PDB file of C-alpha atoms in Angstrom:
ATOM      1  CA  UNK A   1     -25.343  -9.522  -4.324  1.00  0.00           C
ATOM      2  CA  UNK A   2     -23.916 -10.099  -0.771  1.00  0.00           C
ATOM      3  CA  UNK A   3     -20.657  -8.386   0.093  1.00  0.00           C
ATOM      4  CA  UNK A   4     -18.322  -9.244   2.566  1.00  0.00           C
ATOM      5  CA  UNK A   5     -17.042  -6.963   5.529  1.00  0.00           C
ATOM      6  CA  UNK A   6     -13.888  -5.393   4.813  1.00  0.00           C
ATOM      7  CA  UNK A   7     -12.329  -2.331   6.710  1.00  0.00           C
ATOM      8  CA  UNK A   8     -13.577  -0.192   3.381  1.00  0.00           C
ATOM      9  CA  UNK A   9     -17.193  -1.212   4.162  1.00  0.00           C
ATOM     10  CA  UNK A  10     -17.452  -1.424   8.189  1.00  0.00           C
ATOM     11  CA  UNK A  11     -14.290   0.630   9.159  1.00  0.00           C
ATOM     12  CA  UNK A  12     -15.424   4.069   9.168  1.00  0.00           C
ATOM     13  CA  UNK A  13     -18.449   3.080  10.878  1.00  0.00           C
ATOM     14  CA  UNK A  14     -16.770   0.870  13.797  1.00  0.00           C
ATOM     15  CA  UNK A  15     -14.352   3.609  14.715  1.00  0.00           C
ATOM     16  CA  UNK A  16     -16.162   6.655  14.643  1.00  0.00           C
ATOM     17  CA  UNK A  17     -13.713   8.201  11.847  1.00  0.00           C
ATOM     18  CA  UNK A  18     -14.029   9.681   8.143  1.00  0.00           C
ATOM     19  CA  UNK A  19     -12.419   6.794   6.415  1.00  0.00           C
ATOM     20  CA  UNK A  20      -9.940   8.162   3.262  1.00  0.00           C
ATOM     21  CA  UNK A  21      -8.920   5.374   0.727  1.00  0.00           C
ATOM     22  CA  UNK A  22      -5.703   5.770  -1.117  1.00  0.00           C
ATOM     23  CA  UNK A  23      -4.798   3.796  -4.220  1.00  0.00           C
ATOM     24  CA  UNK A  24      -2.646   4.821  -7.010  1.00  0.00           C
ATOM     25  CA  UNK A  25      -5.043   5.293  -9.797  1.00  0.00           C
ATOM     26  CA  UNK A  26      -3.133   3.548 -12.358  1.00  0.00           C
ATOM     27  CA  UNK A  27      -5.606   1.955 -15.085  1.00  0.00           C
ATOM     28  CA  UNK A  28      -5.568  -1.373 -13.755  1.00  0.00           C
ATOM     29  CA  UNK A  29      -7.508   0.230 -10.599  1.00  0.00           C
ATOM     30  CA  UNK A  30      -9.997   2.379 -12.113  1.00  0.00           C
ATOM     31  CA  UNK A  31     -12.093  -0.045 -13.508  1.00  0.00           C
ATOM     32  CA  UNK A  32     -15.411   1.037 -13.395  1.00  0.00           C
ATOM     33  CA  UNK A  33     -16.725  -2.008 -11.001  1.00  0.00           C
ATOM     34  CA  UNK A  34     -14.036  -0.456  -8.675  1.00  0.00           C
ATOM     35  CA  UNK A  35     -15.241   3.162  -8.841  1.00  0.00           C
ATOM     36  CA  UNK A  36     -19.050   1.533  -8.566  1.00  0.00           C
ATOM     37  CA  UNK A  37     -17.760  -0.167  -5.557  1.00  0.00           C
ATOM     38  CA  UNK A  38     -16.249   3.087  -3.924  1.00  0.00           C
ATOM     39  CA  UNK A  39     -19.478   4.869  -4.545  1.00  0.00           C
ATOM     40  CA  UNK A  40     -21.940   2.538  -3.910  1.00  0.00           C
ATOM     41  CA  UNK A  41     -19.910   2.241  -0.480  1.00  0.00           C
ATOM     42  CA  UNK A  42     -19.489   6.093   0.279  1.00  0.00           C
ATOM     43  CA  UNK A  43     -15.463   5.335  -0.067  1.00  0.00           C
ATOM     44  CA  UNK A  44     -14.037   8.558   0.313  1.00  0.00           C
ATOM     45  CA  UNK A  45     -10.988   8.355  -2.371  1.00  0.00           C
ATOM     46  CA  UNK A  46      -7.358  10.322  -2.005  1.00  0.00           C
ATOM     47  CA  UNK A  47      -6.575  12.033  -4.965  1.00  0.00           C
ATOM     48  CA  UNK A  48      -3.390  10.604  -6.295  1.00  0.00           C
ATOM     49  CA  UNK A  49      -1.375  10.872  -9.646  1.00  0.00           C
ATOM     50  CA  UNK A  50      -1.031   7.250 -11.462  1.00  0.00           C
ATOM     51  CA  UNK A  51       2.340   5.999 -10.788  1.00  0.00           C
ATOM     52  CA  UNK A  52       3.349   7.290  -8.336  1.00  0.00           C
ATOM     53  CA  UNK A  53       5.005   4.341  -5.288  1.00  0.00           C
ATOM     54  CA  UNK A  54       6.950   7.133  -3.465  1.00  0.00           C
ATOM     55  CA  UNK A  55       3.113   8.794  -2.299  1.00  0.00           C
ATOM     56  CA  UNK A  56       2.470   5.396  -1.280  1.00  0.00           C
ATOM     57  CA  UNK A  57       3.638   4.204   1.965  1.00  0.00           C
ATOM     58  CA  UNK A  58       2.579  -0.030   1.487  1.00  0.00           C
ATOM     59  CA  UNK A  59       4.857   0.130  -1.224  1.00  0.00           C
ATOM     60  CA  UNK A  60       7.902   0.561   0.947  1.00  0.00           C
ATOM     61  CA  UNK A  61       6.097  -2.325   3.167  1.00  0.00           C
ATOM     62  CA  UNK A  62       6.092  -4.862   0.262  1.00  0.00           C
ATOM     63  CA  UNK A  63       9.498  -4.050  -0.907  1.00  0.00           C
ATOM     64  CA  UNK A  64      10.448  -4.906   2.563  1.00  0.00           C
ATOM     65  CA  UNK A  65       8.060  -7.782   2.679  1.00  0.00           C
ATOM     66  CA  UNK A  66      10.007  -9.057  -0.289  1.00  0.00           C
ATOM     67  CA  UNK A  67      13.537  -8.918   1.124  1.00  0.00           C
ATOM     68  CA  UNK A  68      12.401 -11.136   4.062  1.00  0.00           C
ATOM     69  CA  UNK A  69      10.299 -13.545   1.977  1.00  0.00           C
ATOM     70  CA  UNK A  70      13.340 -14.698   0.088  1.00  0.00           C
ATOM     71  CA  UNK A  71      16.136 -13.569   2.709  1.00  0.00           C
ATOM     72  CA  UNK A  72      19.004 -15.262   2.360  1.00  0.00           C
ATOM     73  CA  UNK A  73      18.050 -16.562  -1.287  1.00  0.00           C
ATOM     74  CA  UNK A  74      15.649 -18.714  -0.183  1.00  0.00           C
ATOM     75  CA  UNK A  75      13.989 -20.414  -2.756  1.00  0.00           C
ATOM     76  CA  UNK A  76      10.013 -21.308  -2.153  1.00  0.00           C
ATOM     77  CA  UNK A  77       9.319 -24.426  -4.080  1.00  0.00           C
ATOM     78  CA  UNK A  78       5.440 -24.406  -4.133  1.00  0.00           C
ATOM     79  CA  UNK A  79       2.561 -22.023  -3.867  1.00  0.00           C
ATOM     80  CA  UNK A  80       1.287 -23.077  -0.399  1.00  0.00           C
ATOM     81  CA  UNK A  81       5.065 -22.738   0.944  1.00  0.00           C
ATOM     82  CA  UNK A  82       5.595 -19.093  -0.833  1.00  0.00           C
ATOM     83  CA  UNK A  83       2.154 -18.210   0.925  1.00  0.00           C
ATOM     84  CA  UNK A  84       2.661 -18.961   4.004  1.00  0.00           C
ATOM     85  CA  UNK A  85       5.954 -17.048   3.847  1.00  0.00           C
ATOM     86  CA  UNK A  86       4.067 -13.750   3.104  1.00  0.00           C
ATOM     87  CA  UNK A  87       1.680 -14.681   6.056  1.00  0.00           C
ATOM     88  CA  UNK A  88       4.420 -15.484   8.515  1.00  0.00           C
ATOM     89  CA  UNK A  89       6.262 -12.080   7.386  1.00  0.00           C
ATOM     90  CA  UNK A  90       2.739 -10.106   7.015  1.00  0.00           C
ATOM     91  CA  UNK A  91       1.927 -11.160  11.144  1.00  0.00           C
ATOM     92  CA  UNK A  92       6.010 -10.533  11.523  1.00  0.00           C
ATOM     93  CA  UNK A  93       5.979  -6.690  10.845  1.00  0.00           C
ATOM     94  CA  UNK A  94       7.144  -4.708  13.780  1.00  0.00           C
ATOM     95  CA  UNK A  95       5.245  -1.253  14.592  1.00  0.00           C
ATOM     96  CA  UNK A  96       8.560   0.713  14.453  1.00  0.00           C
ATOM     97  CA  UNK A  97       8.800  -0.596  10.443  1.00  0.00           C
ATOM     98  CA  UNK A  98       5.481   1.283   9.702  1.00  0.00           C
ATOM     99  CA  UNK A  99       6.292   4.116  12.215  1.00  0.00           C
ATOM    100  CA  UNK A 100       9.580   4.576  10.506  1.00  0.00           C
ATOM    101  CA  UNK A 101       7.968   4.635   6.915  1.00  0.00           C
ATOM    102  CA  UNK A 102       4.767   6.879   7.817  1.00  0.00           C
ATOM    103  CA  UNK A 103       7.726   9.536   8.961  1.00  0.00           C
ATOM    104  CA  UNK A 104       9.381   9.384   6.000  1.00  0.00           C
ATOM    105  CA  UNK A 105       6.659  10.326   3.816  1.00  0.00           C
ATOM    106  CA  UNK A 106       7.018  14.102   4.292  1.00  0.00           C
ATOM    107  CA  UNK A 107      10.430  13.753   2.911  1.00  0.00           C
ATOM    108  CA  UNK A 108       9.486  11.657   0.008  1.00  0.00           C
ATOM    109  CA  UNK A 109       6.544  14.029  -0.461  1.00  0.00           C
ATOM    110  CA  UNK A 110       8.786  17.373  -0.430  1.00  0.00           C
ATOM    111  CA  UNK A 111      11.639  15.184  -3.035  1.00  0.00           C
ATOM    112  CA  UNK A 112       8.319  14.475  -5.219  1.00  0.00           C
ATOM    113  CA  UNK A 113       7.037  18.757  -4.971  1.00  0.00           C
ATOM    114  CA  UNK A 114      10.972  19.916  -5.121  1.00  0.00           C
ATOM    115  CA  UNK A 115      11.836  17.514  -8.077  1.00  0.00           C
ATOM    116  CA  UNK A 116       8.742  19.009 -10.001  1.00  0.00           C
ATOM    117  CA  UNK A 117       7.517  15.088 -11.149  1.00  0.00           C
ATOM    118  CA  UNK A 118       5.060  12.932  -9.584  1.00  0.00           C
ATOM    119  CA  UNK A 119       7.576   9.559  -9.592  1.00  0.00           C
ATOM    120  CA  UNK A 120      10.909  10.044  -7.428  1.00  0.00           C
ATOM    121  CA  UNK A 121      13.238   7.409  -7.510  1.00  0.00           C
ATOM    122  CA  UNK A 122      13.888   8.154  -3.296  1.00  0.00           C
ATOM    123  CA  UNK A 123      13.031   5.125  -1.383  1.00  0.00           C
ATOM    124  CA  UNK A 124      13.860   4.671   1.858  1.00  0.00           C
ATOM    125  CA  UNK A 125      16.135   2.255   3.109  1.00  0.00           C
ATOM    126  CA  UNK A 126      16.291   0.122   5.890  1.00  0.00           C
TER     127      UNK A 126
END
């Protein structure tokens, strides 16, 4: 079976760099051709609780991704018009949004230890 590139696959070997993969391990992403995929690829995997968007920083991303998508309660009327939306918003995202949310994440990880729980309703706003 032939497998496309993809920045799991090729990344760590284009950049010089030990490659760590972080996805929420909620059921829906442990499905065993998943985990067959990460080995058979050498995917190095972050250990993370299930449930858990405040340890993830893309969710922050699509929540914001969201807000500009329908901004001003625009209303997409067809599947090629909602998609090119999320592209147009995707190739929109300034480096300050993601430099902003990567800083957060030592607060949201210290409410997560602090609050005892692995799901913290903190989110940060912009």
């Amino acid at each position: 079976m032939s497998q496309r590139a993809s920045l799991l696959t090729k990344g760590p070997s284009s950049v010089g760099l030990m490659m760590v993969f972080q996805q929420d391990n909620a059921t829906v992403h442990n499905a065993c051709l998943t985990n067959y995929f990460f080995q058979e690829n050498k995917v190095a995997l972050l250990d993370h609780p299930a449930c858990s968007p405040d340890l993830n920083p893309i969710e922050n991303v699509w929540g914001w991704m969201a807000r500009e998508v329908y901004k001003n309660g625009c209303q997409l009327q067809t599947v090629d018009a909602l998609c090119e939306a999320i592209f147009i918003t995707w190739s929109n995202i300034l480096t300050s949004l993601l430099e902003t949310i990567a800083s957060s994440m030592p607060k949201q990880i210290f409410e997560v230890i602090n609050k005892n729980v692995w799901v913290t309703y903190y989110r940060v706003l912009f």
